[in-house]
mmCIF file of C-alpha atoms in Angstrom:
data_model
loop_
_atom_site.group_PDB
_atom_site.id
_atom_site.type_symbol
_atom_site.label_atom_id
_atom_site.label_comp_id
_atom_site.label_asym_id
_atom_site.label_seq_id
_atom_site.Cartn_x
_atom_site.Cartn_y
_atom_site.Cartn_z
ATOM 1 C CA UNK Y 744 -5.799 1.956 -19.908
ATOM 2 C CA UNK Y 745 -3.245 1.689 -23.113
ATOM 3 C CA UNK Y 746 -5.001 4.489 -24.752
ATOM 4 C CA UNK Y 747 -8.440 7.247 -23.933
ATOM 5 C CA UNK Y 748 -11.520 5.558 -24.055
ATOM 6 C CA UNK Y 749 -15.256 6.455 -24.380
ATOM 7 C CA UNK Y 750 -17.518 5.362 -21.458
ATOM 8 C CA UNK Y 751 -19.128 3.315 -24.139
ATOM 9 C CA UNK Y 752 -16.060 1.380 -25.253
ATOM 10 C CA UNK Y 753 -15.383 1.056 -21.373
ATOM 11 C CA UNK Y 754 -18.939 -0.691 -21.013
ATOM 12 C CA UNK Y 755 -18.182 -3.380 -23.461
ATOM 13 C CA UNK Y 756 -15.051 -4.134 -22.272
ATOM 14 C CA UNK Y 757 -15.957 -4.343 -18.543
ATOM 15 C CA UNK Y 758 -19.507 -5.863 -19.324
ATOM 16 C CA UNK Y 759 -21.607 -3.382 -17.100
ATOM 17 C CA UNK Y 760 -24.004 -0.738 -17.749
ATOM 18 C CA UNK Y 761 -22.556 2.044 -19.429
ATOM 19 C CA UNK Y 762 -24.595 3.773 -16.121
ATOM 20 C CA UNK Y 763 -22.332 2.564 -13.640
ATOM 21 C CA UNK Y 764 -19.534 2.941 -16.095
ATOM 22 C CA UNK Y 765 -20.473 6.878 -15.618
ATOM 23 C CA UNK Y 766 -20.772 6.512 -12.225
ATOM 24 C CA UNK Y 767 -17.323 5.306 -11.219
ATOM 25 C CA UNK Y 768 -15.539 7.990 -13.727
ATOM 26 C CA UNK Y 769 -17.243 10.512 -12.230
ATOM 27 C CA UNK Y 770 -15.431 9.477 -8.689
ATOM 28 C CA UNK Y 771 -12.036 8.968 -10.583
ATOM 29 C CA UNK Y 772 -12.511 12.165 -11.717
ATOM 30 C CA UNK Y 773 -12.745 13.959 -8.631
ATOM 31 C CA UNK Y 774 -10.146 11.957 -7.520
ATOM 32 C CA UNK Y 775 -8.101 13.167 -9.995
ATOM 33 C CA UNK Y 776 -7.597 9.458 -11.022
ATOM 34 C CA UNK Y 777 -8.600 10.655 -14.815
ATOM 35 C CA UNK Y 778 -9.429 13.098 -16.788
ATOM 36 C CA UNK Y 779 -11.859 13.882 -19.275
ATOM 37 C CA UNK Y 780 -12.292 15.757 -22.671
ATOM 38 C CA UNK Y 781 -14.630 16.735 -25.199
ATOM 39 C CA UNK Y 782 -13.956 15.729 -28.694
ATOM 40 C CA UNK Y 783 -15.565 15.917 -32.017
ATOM 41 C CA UNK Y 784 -17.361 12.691 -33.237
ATOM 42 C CA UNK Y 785 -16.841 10.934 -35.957
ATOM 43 C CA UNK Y 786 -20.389 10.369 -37.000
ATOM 44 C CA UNK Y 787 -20.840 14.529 -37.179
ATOM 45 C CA UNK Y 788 -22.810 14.363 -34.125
ATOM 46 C CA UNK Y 789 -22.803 16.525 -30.340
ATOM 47 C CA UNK Y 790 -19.208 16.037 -29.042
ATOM 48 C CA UNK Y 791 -18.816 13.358 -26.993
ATOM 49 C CA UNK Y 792 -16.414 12.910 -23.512
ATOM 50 C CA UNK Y 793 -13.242 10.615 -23.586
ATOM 51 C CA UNK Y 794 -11.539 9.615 -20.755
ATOM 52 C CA UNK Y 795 -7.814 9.448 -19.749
ATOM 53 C CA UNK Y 796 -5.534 8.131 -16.993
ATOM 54 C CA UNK Y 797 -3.656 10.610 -15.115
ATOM 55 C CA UNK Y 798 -2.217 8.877 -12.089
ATOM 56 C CA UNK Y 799 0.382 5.748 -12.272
ATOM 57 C CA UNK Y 800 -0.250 3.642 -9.129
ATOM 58 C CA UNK Y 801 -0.448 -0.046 -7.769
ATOM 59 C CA UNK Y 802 -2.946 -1.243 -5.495
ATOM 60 C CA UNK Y 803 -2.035 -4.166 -3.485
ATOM 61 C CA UNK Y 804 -3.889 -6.762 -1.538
ATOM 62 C CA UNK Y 805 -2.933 -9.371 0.668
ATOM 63 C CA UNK Y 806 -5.693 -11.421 2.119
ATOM 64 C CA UNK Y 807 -5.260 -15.293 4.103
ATOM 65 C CA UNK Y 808 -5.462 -16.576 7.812
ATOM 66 C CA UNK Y 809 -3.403 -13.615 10.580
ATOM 67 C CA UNK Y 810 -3.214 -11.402 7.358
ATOM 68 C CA UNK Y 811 -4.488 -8.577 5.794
ATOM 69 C CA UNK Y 812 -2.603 -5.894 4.007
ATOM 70 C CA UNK Y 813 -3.763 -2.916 1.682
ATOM 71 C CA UNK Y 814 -1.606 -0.707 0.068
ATOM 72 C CA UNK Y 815 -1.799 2.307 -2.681
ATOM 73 C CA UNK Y 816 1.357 3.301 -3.705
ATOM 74 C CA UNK Y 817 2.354 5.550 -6.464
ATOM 75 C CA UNK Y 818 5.132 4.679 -9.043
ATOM 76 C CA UNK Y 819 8.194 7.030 -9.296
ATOM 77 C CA UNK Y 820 7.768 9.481 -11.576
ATOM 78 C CA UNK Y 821 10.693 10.594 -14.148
ATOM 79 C CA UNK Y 822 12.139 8.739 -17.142
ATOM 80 C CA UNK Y 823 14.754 5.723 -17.280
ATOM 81 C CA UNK Y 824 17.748 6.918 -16.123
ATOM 82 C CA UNK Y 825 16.065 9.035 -13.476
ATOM 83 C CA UNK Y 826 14.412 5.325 -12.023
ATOM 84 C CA UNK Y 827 17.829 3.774 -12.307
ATOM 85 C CA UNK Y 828 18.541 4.234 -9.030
ATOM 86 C CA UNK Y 829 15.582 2.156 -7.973
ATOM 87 C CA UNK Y 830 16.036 -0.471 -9.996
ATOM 88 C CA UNK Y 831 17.552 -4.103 -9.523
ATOM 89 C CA UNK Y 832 20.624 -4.364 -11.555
ATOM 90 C CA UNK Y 833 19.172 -6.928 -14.155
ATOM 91 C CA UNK Y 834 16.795 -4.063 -15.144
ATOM 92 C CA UNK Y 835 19.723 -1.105 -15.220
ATOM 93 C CA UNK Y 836 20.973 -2.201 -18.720
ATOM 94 C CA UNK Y 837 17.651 -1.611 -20.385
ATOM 95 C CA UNK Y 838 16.909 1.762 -18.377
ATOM 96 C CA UNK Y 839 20.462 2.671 -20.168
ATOM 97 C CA UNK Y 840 19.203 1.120 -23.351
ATOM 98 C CA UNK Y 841 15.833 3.354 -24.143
ATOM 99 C CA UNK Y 842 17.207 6.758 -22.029
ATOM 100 C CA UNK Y 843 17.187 9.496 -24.209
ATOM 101 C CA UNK Y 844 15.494 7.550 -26.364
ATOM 102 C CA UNK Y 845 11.541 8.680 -27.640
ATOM 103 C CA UNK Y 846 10.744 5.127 -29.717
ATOM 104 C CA UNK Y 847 11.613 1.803 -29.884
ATOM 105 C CA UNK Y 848 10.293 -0.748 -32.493
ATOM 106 C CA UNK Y 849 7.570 -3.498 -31.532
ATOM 107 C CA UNK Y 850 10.073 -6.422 -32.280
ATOM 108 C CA UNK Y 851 12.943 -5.098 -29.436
ATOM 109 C CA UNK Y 852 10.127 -3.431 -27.315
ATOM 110 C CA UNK Y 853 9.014 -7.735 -27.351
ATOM 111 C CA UNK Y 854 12.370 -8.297 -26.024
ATOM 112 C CA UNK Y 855 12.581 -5.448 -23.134
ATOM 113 C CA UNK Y 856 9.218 -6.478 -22.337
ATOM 114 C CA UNK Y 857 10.006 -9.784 -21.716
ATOM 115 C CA UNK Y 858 13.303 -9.234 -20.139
ATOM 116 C CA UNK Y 859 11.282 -6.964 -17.531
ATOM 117 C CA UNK Y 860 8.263 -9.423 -17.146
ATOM 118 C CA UNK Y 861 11.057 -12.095 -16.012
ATOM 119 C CA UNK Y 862 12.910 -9.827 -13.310
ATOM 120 C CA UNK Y 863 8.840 -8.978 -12.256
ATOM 121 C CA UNK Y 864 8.110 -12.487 -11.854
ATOM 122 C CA UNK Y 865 11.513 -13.388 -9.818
ATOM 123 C CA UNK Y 866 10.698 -10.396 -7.575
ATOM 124 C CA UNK Y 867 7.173 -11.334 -6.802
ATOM 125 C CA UNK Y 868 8.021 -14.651 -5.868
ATOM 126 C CA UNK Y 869 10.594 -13.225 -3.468
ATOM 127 C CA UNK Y 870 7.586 -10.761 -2.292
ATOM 128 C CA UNK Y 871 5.273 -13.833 -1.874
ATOM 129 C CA UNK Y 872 7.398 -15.574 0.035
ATOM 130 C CA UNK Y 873 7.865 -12.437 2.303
ATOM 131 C CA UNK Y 874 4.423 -12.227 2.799
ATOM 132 C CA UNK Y 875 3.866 -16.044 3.666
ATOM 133 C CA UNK Y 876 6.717 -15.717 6.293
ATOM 134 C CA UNK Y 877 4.991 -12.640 7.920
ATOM 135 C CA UNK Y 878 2.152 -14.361 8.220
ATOM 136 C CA UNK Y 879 3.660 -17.195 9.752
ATOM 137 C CA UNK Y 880 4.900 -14.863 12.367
ATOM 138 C CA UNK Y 881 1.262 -13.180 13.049
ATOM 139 C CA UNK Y 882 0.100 -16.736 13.504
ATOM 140 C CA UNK Y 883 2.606 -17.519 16.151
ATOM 141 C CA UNK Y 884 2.070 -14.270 17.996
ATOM 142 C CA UNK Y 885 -1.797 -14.435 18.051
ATOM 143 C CA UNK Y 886 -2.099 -16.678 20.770
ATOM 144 C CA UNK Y 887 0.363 -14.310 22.521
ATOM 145 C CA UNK Y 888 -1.997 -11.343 22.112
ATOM 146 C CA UNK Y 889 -4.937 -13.735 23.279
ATOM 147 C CA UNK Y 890 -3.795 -14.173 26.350
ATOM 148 C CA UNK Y 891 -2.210 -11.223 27.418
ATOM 149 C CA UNK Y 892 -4.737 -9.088 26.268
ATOM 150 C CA UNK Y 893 -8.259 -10.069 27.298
ATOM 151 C CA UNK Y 894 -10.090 -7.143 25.853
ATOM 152 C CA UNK Y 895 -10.840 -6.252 21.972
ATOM 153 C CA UNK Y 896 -9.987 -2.888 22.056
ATOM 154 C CA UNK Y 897 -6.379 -3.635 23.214
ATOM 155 C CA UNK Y 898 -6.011 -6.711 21.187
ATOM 156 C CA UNK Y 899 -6.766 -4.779 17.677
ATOM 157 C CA UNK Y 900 -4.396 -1.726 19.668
ATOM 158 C CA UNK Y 901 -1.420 -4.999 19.643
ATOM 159 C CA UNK Y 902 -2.541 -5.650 16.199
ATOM 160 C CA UNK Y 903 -2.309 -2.534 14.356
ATOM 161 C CA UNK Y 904 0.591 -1.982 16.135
ATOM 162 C CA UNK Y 905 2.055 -5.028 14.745
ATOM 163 C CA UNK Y 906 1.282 -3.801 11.208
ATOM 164 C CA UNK Y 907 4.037 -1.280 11.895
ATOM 165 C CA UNK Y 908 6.007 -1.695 14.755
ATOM 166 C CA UNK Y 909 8.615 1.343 14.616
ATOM 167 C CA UNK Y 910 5.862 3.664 13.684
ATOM 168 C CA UNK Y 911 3.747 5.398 16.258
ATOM 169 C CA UNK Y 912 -0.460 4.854 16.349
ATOM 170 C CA UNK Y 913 -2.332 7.613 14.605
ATOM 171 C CA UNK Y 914 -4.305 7.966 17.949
ATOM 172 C CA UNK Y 915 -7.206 9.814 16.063
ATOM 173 C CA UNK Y 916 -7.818 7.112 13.311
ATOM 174 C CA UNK Y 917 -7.202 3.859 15.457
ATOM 175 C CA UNK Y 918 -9.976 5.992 17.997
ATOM 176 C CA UNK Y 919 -12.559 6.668 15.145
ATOM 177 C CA UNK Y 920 -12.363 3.133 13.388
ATOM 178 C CA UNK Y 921 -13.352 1.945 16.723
ATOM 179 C CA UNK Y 922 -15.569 4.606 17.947
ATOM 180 C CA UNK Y 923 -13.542 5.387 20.997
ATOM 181 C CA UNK Y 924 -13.694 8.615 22.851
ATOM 182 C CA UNK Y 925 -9.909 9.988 22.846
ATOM 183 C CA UNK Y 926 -9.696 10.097 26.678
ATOM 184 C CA UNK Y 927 -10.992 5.858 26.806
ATOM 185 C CA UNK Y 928 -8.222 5.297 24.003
ATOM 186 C CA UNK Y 929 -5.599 7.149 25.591
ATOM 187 C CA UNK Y 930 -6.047 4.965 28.354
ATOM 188 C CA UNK Y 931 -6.317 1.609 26.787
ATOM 189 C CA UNK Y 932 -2.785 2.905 24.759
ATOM 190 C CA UNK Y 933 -0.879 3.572 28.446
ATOM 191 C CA UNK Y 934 -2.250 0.066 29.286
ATOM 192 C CA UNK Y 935 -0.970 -1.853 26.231
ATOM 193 C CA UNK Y 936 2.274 0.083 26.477
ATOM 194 C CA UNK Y 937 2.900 -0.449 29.746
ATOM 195 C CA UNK Y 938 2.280 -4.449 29.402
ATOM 196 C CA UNK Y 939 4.269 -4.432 26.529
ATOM 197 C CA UNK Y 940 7.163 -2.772 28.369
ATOM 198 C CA UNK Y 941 6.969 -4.898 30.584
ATOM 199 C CA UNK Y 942 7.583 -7.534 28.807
ATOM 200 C CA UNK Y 943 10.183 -6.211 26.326
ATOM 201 C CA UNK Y 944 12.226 -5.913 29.429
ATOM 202 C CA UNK Y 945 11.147 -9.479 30.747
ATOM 203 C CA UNK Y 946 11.956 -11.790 27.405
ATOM 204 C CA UNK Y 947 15.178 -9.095 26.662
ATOM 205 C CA UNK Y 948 17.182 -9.396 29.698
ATOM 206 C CA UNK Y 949 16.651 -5.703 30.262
ATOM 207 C CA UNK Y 950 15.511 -3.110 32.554
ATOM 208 C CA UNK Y 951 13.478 -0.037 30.884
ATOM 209 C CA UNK Y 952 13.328 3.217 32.860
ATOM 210 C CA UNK Y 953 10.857 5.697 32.404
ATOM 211 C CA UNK Y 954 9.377 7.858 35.111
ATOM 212 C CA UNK Y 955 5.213 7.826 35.568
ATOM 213 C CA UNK Y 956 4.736 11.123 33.557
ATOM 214 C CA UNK Y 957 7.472 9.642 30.154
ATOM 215 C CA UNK Y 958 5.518 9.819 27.142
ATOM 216 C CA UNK Y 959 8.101 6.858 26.315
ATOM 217 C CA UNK Y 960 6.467 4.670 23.923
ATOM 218 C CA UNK Y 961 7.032 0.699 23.957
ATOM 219 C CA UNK Y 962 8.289 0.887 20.281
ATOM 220 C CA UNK Y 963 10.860 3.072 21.328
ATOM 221 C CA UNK Y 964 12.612 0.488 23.081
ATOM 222 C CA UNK Y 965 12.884 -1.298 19.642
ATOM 223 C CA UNK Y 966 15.580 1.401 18.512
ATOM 224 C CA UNK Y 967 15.856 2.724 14.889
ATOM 225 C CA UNK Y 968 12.926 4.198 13.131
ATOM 226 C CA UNK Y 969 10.768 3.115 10.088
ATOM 227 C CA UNK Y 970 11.243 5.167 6.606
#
């Protein structure tokens, strides 16, 4: 939101019942997504609540054939020069432009704007691109997990696995979301890794060794380590 807003104001805007508009805030609120705050009204009656944003965040979803990603990230905090080392170097000259800074004027606020929306657009393309080529690679390696692995449980194992390859399985959530006892997924996790060594060391030319009781995951043999 550019500015607070009364849950009324919100209703008309959004077209829905100024009941579910309540209804949502309230979970934003406990969230700590927004805040509210009781001010006078203008018509001299009871106060009346206003709502703010307190959070700066994207939410991003990618949805087709072999893909499905869904991410909530939070935007750097601090002011421009601060984000200047995060930024692509078409963007750095304005950072330097407005730091220190407290106003600009609607006319060269146009221009920044515009400058910004370009390097935005130029940088989603590249992301959309990125996207379409990872899913080309799911597609290709679906068959792959198909075949190799003939049970659910250790093809959606392969799968969220392949979400994030360098980063270990949060054994506890992957077990709930598929209502696993921790002893069953344990063992379906030793079985997928030791396939997958397996054949890490078949299609790489290379012989893996790791005694019986090595808690050596498969990913390991990757190398490096995900940020």
């Amino acid at each position: 939101m550019r500015e607070p807003h009364y849950p009324l104001q919100l209703s008309q805007h959004l077209e829905v019942s100024q009941q579910a508009v309540m209804k949502h805030l309230k979970v934003l609120e406990d969230a700590g997504f927004v805040e509210s705050k009781k001010v006078k009204s203008d018509k001299g009656g009871p106060p009346k609540k206003i709502y703010s944003v307190q959070q700066s965040f994207s939410i991003r979803l990618d949805l087709g054939p072999d893909l499905f990603r869904a991410e909530h990230r939070v935007l750097p905090a601090g002011g421009p020069v601060r984000l200047s080392s995060k930024l692509p170097t078409t963007a750095i000259p304005i950072a330097e432009r407005i730091g220190g800074r407290r106003r600009v004027s609607v006319p060269e606020a146009m221009d920044l704007v515009s400058q910004l929306n370009e390097t935005l657009e130029r940088l989603d393309a590249q992301r959309d691109a990125l996207i379409a080529l990872h899913q080309q690679v799911m597609s290709r390696v679906s068959s792959a997990v198909d075949e190799n692995f003939p049970e659910y449980e250790e093809r959606n194992l392969v799968h969220t696995i392949l979400e994030r390859p360098r980063r270990p399985v949060d054994l506890d959530a992957w077990s709930q979301n598929l209502r696993l006892e921790i002893p069953d997924a344990e063992a379906i996790i030793d079985e997928v890794r030791e396939r997958m060594l397996y054949q890490i060391a078949d299609t790489g030319g290379r012989v893996i060794v790791a005694g019986k009781p090595s808690d050596l995951p498969w990913w390991a043999a990757l190398g490096g380590s995900e940020d």
